[in-house]
XYZ file of C-alpha atoms in Angstrom:
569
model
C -10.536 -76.750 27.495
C -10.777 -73.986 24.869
C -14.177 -72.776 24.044
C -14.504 -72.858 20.261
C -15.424 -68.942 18.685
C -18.935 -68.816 17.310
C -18.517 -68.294 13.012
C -20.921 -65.940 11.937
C -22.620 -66.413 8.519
C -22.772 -63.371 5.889
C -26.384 -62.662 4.187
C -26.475 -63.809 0.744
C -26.493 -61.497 -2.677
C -27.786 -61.349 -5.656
C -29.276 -59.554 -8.290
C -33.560 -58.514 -7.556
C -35.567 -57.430 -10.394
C -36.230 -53.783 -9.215
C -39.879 -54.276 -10.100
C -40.323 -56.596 -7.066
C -38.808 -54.348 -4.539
C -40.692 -52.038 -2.378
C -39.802 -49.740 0.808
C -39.737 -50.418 4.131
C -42.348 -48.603 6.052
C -39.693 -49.117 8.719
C -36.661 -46.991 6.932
C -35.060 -44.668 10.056
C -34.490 -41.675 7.558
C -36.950 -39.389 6.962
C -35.554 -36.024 6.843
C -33.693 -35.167 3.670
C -30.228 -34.511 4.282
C -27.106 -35.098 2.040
C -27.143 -35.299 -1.748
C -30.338 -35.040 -3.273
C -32.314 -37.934 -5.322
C -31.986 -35.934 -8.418
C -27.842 -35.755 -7.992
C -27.948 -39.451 -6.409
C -29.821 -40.830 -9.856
C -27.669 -39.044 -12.138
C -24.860 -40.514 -10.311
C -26.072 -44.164 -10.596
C -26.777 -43.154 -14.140
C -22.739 -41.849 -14.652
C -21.329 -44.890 -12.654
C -24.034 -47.775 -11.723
C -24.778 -48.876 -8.246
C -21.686 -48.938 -6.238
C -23.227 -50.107 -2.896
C -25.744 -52.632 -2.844
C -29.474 -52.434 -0.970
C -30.208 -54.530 2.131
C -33.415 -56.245 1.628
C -35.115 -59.191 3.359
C -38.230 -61.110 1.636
C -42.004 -59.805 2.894
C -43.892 -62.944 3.779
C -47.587 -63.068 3.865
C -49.912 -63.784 6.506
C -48.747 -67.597 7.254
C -45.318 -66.668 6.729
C -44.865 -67.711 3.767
C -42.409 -65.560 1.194
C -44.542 -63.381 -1.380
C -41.264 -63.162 -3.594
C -41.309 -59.662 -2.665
C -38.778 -57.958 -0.854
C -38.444 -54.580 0.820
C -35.479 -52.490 1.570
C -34.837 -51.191 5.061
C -31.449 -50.199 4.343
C -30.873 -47.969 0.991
C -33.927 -45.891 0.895
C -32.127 -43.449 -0.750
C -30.834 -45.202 -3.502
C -33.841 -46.816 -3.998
C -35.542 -43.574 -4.574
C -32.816 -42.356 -6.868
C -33.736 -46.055 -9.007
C -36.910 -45.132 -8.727
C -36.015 -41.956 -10.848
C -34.834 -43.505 -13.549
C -37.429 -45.991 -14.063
C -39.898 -42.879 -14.505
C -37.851 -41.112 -16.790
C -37.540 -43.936 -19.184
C -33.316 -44.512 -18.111
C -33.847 -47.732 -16.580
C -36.385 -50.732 -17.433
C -38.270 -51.823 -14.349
C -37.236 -55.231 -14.221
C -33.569 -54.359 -14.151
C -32.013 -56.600 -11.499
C -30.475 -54.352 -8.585
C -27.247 -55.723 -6.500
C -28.981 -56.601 -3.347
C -27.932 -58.226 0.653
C -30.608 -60.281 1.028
C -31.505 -60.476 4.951
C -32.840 -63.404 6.937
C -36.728 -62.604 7.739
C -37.012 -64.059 10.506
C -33.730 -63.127 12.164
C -33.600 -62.121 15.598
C -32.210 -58.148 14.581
C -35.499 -56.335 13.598
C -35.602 -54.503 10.612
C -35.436 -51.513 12.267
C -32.222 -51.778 14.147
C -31.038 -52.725 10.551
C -31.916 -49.798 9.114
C -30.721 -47.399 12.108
C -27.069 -49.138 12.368
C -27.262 -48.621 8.233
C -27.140 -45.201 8.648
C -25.312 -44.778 11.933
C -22.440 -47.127 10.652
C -21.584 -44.663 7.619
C -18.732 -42.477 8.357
C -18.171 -39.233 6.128
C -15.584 -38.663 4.071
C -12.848 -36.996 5.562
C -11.741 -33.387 4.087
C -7.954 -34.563 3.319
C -9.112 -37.805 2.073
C -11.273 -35.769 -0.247
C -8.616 -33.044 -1.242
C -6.258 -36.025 -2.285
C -8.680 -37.500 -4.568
C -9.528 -34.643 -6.125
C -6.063 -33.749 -6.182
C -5.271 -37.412 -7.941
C -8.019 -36.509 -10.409
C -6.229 -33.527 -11.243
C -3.101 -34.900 -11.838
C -5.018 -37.346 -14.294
C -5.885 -34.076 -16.456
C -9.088 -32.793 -15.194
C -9.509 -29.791 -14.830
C -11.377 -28.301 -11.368
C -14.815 -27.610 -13.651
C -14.546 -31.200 -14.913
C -13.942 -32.145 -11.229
C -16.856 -30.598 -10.046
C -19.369 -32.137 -12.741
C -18.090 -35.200 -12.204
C -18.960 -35.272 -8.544
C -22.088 -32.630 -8.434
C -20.637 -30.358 -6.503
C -20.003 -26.686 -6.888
C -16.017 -25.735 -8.447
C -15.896 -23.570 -5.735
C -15.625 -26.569 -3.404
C -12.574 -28.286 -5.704
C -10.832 -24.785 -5.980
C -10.953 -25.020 -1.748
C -9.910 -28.790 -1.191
C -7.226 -28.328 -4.420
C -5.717 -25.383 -2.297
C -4.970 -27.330 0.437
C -1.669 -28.201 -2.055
C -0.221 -25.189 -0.839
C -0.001 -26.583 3.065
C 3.492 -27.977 4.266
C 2.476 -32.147 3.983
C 3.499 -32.015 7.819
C 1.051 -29.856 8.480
C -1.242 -32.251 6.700
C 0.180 -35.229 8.656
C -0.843 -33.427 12.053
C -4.449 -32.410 10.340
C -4.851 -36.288 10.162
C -4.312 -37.151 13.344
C -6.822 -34.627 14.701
C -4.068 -32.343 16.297
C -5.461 -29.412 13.862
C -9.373 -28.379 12.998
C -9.668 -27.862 9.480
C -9.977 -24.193 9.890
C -6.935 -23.854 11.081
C -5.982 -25.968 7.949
C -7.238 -23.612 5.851
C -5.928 -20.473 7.640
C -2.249 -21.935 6.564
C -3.365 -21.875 2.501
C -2.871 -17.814 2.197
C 1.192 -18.784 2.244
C 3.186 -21.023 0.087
C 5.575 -21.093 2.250
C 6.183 -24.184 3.799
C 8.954 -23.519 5.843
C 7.243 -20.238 7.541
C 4.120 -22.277 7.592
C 5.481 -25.026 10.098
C 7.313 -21.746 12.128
C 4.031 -20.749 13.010
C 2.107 -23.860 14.015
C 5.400 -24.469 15.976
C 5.013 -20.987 17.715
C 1.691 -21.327 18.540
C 1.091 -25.300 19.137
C 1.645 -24.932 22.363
C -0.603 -21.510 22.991
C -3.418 -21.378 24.399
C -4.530 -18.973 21.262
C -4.482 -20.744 18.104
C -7.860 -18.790 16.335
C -7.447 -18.733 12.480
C -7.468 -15.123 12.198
C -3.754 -15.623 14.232
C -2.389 -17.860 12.265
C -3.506 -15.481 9.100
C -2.180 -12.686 10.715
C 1.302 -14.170 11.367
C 1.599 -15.693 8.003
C 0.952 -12.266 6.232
C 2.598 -9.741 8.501
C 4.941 -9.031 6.022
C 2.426 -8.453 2.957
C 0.220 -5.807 2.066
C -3.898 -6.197 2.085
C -5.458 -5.435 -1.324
C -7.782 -2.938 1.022
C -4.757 -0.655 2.194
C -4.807 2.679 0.804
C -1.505 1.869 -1.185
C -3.133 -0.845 -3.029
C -6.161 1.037 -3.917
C -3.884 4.489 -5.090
C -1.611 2.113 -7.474
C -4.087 -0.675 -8.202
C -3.947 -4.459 -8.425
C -3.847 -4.583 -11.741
C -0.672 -1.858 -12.390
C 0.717 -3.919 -9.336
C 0.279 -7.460 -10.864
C 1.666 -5.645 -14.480
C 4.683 -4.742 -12.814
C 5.652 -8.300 -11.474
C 3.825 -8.573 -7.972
C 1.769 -11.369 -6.740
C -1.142 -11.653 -4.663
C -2.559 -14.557 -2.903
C -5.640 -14.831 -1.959
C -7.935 -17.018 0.881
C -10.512 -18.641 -1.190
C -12.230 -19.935 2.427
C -13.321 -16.478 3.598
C -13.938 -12.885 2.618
C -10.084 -11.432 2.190
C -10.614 -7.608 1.159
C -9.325 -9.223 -2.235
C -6.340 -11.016 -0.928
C -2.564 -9.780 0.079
C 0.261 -7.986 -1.813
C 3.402 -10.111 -1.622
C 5.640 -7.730 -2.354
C 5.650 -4.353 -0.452
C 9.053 -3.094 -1.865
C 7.566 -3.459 -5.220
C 4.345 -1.502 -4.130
C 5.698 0.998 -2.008
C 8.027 1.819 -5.658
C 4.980 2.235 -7.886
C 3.459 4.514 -5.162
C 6.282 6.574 -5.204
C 6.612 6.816 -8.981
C 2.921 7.803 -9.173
C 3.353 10.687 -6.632
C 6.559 12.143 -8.348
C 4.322 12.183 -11.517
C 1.403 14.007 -10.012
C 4.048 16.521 -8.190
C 5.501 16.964 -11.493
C 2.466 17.881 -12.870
C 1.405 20.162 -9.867
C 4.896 21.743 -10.074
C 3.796 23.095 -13.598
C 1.228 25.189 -12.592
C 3.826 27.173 -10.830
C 4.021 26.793 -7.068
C 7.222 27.478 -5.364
C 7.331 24.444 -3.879
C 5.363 20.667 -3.771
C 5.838 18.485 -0.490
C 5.001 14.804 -1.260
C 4.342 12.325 1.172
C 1.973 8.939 1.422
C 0.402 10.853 4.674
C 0.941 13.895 6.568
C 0.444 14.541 10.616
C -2.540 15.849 12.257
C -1.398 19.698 12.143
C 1.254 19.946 9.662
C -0.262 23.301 8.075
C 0.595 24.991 11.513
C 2.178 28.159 11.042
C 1.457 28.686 7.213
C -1.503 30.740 5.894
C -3.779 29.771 3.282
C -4.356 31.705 0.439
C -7.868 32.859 -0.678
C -8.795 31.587 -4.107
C -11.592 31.670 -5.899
C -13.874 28.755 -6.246
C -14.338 27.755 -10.628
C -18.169 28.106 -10.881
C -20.206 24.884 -12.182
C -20.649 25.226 -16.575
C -24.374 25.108 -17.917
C -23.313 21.584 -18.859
C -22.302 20.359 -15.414
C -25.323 21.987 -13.610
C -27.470 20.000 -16.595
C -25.522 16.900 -15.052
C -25.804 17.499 -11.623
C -29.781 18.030 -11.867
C -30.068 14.851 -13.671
C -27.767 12.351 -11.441
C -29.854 13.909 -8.407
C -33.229 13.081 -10.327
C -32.277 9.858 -10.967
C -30.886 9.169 -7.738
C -34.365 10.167 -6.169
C -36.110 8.305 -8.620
C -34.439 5.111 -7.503
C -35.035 6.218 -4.258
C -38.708 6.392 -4.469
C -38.920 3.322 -6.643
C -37.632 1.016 -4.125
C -38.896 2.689 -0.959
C -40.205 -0.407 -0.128
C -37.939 -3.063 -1.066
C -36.064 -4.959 2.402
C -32.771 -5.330 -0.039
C -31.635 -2.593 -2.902
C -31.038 -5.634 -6.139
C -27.107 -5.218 -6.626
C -26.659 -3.816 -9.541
C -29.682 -0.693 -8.148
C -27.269 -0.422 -5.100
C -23.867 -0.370 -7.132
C -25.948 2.627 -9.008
C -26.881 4.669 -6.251
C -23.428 4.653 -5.288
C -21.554 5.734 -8.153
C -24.049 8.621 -8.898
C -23.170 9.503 -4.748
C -19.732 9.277 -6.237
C -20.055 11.725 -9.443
C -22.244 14.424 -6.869
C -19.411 14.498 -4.360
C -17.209 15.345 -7.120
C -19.106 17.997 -8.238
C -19.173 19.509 -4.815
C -15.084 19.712 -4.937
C -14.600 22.351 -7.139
C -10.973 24.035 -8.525
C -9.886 26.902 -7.228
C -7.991 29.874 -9.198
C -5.725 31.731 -7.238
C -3.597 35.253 -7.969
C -0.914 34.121 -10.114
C 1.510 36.566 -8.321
C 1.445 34.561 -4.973
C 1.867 31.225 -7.132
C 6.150 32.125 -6.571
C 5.863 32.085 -2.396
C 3.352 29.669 -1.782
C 3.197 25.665 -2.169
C 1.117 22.476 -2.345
C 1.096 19.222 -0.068
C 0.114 16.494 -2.098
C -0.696 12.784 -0.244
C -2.918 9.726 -0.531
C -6.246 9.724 1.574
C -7.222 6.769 3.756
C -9.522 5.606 1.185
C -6.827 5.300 -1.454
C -8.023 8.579 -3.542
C -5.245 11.456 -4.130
C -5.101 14.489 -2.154
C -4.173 17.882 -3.398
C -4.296 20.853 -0.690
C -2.688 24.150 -2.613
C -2.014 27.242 -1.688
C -0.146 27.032 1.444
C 2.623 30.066 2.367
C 5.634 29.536 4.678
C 6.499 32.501 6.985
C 9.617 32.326 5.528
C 8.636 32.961 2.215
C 6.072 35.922 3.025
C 6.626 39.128 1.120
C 8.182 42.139 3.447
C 5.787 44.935 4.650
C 6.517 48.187 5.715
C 5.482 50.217 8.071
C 1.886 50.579 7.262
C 1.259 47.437 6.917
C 1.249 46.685 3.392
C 3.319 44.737 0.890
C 6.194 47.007 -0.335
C 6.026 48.099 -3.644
C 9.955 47.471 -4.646
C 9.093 43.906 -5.157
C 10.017 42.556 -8.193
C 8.364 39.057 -9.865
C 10.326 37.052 -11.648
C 7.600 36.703 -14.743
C 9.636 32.771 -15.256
C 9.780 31.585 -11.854
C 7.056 33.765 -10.012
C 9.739 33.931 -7.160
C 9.999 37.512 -5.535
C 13.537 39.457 -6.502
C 15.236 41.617 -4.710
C 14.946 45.426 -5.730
C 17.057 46.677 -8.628
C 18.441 49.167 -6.910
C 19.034 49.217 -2.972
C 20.701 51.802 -0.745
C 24.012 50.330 0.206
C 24.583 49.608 4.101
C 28.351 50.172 5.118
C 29.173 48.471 8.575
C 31.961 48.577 10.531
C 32.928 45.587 12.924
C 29.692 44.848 12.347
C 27.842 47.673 13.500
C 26.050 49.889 10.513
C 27.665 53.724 9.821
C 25.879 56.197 9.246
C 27.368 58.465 5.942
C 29.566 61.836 6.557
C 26.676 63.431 4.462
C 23.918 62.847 7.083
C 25.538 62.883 10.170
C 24.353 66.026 11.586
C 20.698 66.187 10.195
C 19.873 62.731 11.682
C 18.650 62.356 14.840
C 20.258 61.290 17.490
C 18.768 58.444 19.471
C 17.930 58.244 23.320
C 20.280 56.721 26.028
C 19.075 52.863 26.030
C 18.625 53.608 30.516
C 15.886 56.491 29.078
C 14.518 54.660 26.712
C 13.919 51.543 29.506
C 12.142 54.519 32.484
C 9.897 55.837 29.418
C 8.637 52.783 28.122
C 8.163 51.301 31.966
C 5.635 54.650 32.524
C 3.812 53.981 29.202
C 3.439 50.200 30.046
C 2.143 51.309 33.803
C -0.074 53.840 32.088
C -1.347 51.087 29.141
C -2.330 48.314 31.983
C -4.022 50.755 33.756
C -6.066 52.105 30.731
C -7.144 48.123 29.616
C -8.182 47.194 33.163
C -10.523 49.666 33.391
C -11.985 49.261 30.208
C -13.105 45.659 29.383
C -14.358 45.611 26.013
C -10.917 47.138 24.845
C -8.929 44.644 26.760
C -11.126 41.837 24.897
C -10.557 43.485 21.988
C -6.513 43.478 22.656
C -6.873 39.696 23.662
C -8.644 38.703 20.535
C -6.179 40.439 17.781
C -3.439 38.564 19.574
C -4.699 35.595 19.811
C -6.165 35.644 16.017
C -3.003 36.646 14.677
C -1.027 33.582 16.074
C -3.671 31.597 15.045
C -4.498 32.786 11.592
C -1.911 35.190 10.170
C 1.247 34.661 11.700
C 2.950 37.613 10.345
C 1.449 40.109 11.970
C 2.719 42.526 14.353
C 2.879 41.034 17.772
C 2.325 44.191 19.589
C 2.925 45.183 23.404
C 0.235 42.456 24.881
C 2.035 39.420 25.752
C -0.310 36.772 25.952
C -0.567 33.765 23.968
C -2.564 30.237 23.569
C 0.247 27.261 22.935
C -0.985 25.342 20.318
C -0.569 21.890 21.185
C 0.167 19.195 18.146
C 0.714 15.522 18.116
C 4.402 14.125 16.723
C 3.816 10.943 16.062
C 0.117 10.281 15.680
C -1.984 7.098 13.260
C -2.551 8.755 10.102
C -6.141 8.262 10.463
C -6.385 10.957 13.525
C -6.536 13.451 10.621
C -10.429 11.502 9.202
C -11.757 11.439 12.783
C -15.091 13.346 13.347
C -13.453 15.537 15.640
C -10.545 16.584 13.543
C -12.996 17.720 10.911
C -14.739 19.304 12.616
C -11.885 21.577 14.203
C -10.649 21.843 10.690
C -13.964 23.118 9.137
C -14.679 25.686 12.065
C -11.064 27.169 11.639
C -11.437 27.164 8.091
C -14.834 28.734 8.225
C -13.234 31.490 10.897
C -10.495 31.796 8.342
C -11.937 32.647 5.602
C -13.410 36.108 7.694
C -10.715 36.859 9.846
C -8.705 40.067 7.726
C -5.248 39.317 7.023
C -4.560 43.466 7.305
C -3.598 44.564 10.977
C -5.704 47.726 11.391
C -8.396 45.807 9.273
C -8.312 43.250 11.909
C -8.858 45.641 14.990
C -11.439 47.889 13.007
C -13.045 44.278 12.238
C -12.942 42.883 16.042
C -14.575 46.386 17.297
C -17.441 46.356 15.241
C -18.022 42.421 16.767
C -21.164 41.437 19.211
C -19.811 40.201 21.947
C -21.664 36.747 20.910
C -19.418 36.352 17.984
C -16.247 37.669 20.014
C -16.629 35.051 23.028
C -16.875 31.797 20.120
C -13.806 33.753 18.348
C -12.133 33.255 21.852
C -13.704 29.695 22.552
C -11.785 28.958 19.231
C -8.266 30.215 20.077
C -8.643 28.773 23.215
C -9.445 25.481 22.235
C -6.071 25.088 20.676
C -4.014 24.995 24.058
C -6.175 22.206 25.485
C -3.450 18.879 26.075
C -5.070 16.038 26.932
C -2.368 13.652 25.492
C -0.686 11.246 27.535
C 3.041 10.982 26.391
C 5.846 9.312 28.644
């Protein structure tokens, strides 16, 4: 026989004057979590009581009902009535929608007010973005949204971009195959289609961080933080058509450039412009690139210009950005945290008194027609102008002294170098020069070539022999060779073959050329450079008159050049 099923029986409900109404002593919540009273009243206030209070009538001493009743289950909301009663928004014998509870059921109060609050299950995330999403479709907008519901726009902006996620994507969310931060990762892409490529590539990984699946869904963009972006702009890039999309769930540098083609076109418009301008000032030649290799001015020398001095009116600046800079300084010595707008200060007057510390520099106009400019973008997005810069090709002849000949002619429109007006004419047969019928017999006549080769073997013999017994002169020897290769170039290579082979990189990260170390081999040759006599004889009257402390860094330097510790297959 069938046993018959128990039929449980529903507590009654009905409406309680609020006035007789008191909380339980036995209420399970006491630390404040969730939405506060204040946004809980003002709620009630915008839409009434949606969910009842549990209550059960307090009985006196002989258990007998007092026609009182207190509320183990909706402490909260009772609070939040409470509210309004003070401030005049509610009378206090408004009847409240209660549950009235059997006192003297077997369930104590306080299990009732435990499985109250253990029995509510949050709202989940996509539930939310589709209401809010429903809301908007209605007309609201996201500010209206976010009144409606106390909560910050920020919060509708995040659950409203969930749109952009592939509704498969969505489906797996809600069936717990995806954390919502992985959700979220998939909302810097509209791309639906690429958006289910890469769950589908990495479902089955055993790496599936949100940084990945950002990474994957914007290899192909360009961060608003890469030095293209910052040379052209956002704003010239969004003028000229491009779009950026940003992550409005973490910090994202200010988001990703959709369109590279378009950006790497602006940057190359802006670069031709500045060369153009450069190109006026009349350099023989501008080389433009968006970065140039660790070493690329090997083998040209820099001119010497002279540095512009600072006006009365820019000193007058200077002084007063660095008193107000210390002035700040001092003022907020103290303080744990620099206020924003103190800290945004400091660094744009650190901005204006680096600029003043890179000053223009005025070179001889007459070597503006064999010498160049590199122009590029630095790492931090700011333009790059190096001047100055003379191929060997493109150095004037010397003669035999050592100086520049003085048949040069400059072209006063192009500063390029002519040739003479008038030069002797060479006549060559089968190639070899003749020597006119006129000076035949005064010339002289040179030395068998197997002569030539026994004298200069004795003199050699005779030189090595000399330099090994006299140290200082063979340093001496050493040094002018090895400065010459390193700094000049075009200088005489003499008898003394010896040499340091500068080693460079090919194919290097652009940033090898910000290191610390890079700088600082860039400064000290620069700082050597700026000494080191471009003359010949100059140079060995200048490395005699040396200390030997000065002449061993001097080597230390050239030396340095030929170390290789790169690891190339």
């Amino acid at each position: 026989m069938a046993t018959a099923v128990q039929k449980i029986t529903l507590s009654s409900s009905r409406d309680i004057p609020f006035n007789k109404l008191v909380l339980s002593q036995s209420n399970v919540r006491r630390v404040k979590a969730g939405v506060s009273i204040d946004d809980l009243a003002a709620s009630i206030a915008r839409r009434g009581l949606i969910q009842s209070l549990h209550v059960r009538p307090v009985l006196d001493a002989e258990g007998q009902e007092t026609g009182m009743f207190e509320v183990p289950a909706g402490g909260r909301r009772y609070r939040a009535l409470e509210l309004l009663v003070k401030q005049k928004r509610l009378t206090k014998a408004a009847p409240v929608p209660c549950v009235v509870g059997d006192a003297n059921s077997d369930v104590t109060i306080d299990e009732v007010s435990l499985v109250e609050n253990m029995d509510r299950a949050p709202l989940h995330p996509l539930d939310q973005f589709r209401a809010f999403h429903a809301m908007r479709e209605k007309g609201m907008t996201e500010e209206a949204i976010a009144a409606a519901l106390f909560v910050t726009p920020q919060i509708v902006k995040q659950r409203l971009r969930l749109v952009s996620v592939s509704p498969a994507l969505l489906d797996i969310y809600a069936e717990d195959r995806m954390t919502l931060e992985q959700l979220m990762a998939f909302t810097v892409s509209d791309d639906h289609a690429r958006q289910e490529q890469v769950w589908e590539a990495i479902s089955h990984s055993w790496s599936k961080e949100p940084h990945q699946i950002r990474r994957m869904l914007t290899e192909t963009t360009v961060r608003a933080s890469d030095k293209r972006a910052l040379f052209v702009g956002v704003d010239a890039y969004e003028a000229a058509g491009g779009c950026i999309v940003r992550d409005l769930f973490q910090d994202d540098d200010g988001g990703w450039l959709q369109d590279s083609v378009l950006l790497d076109r602006l940057v190359s418009e802006k670069l031709k412009t500045v060369a153009d301008q450069i190109a006026e000032e009349g350099w023989k030649w501008i080389e433009v690139a968006l970065s140039f290799p660790y070493g690329h001015v090997h083998g040209l020398r820099r001119l010497t210009g002279t540095t512009v001095d600072l006006t009365d009116e820019e000193r007058a600046t200077r002084e007063a950005l660095r008193e107000e800079y210390d002035r700040l300084e001092a003022e907020y010595s103290e303080a744990d945290e620099l206020p924003d707008e103190i800290d945004q200060r400091l660094g744009e007057i650190e901005q204006a008194l680096d600029a003043f510390e890179t000053r223009p520099v005025n070179y001889d106009p007459a070597d503006f027609g064999i010498a160049g400019a590199f122009v590029s973008v630095d790492a931090d997005g700011a333009l790059s102008i190096d001047r100055g810069y003379v191929r060997a090709e493109d150095e004037r002849p010397v003669d035999a002294e050592g100086g520049e000949t003085q048949d040069d002619v400059i072209d006063p429109e192009t500063g390029e170098i002519q040739s003479p007006a008038i030069q002797r004419a060479v006549i060559t047969i089968g190639g070899k020069p003749t020597e006119s019928e006129d000076d035949a017999d005064d010339s002289i006549k040179p030395l068998p070539e197997r002569l030539v080769i026994e004298l200069t073997a004795h003199r050699t013999l005779a030189l090595r022999n000399a330099l090994a017994e006299n140290p200082h002169v063979a340093m001496t020897m050493l040094l002018h060779k090895l400065l010459s290769d390193t700094f000049i170039h075009t200088n005489p290579t003499g008898c003394l073959e010896a040499n340091v082979r500068h080693t460079f990189f090919s194919a290097q990260s652009e940033e090898l050329k910000d290191s610390p170390s890079a700088k600082a081999v860039n400064d000290r040759h620069e700082r050597w450079g700026d000494h080191v006599p471009a003359d010949d004889q100059a140079l060995w009257d200048w490395l005699t008159d040396l200390d030997d402390g000065t002449r061993m860094e001097l080597l230390a330097l050239c030396v340095s050049y030929g170390v290789n510790a790169l690891f190339e297959r």
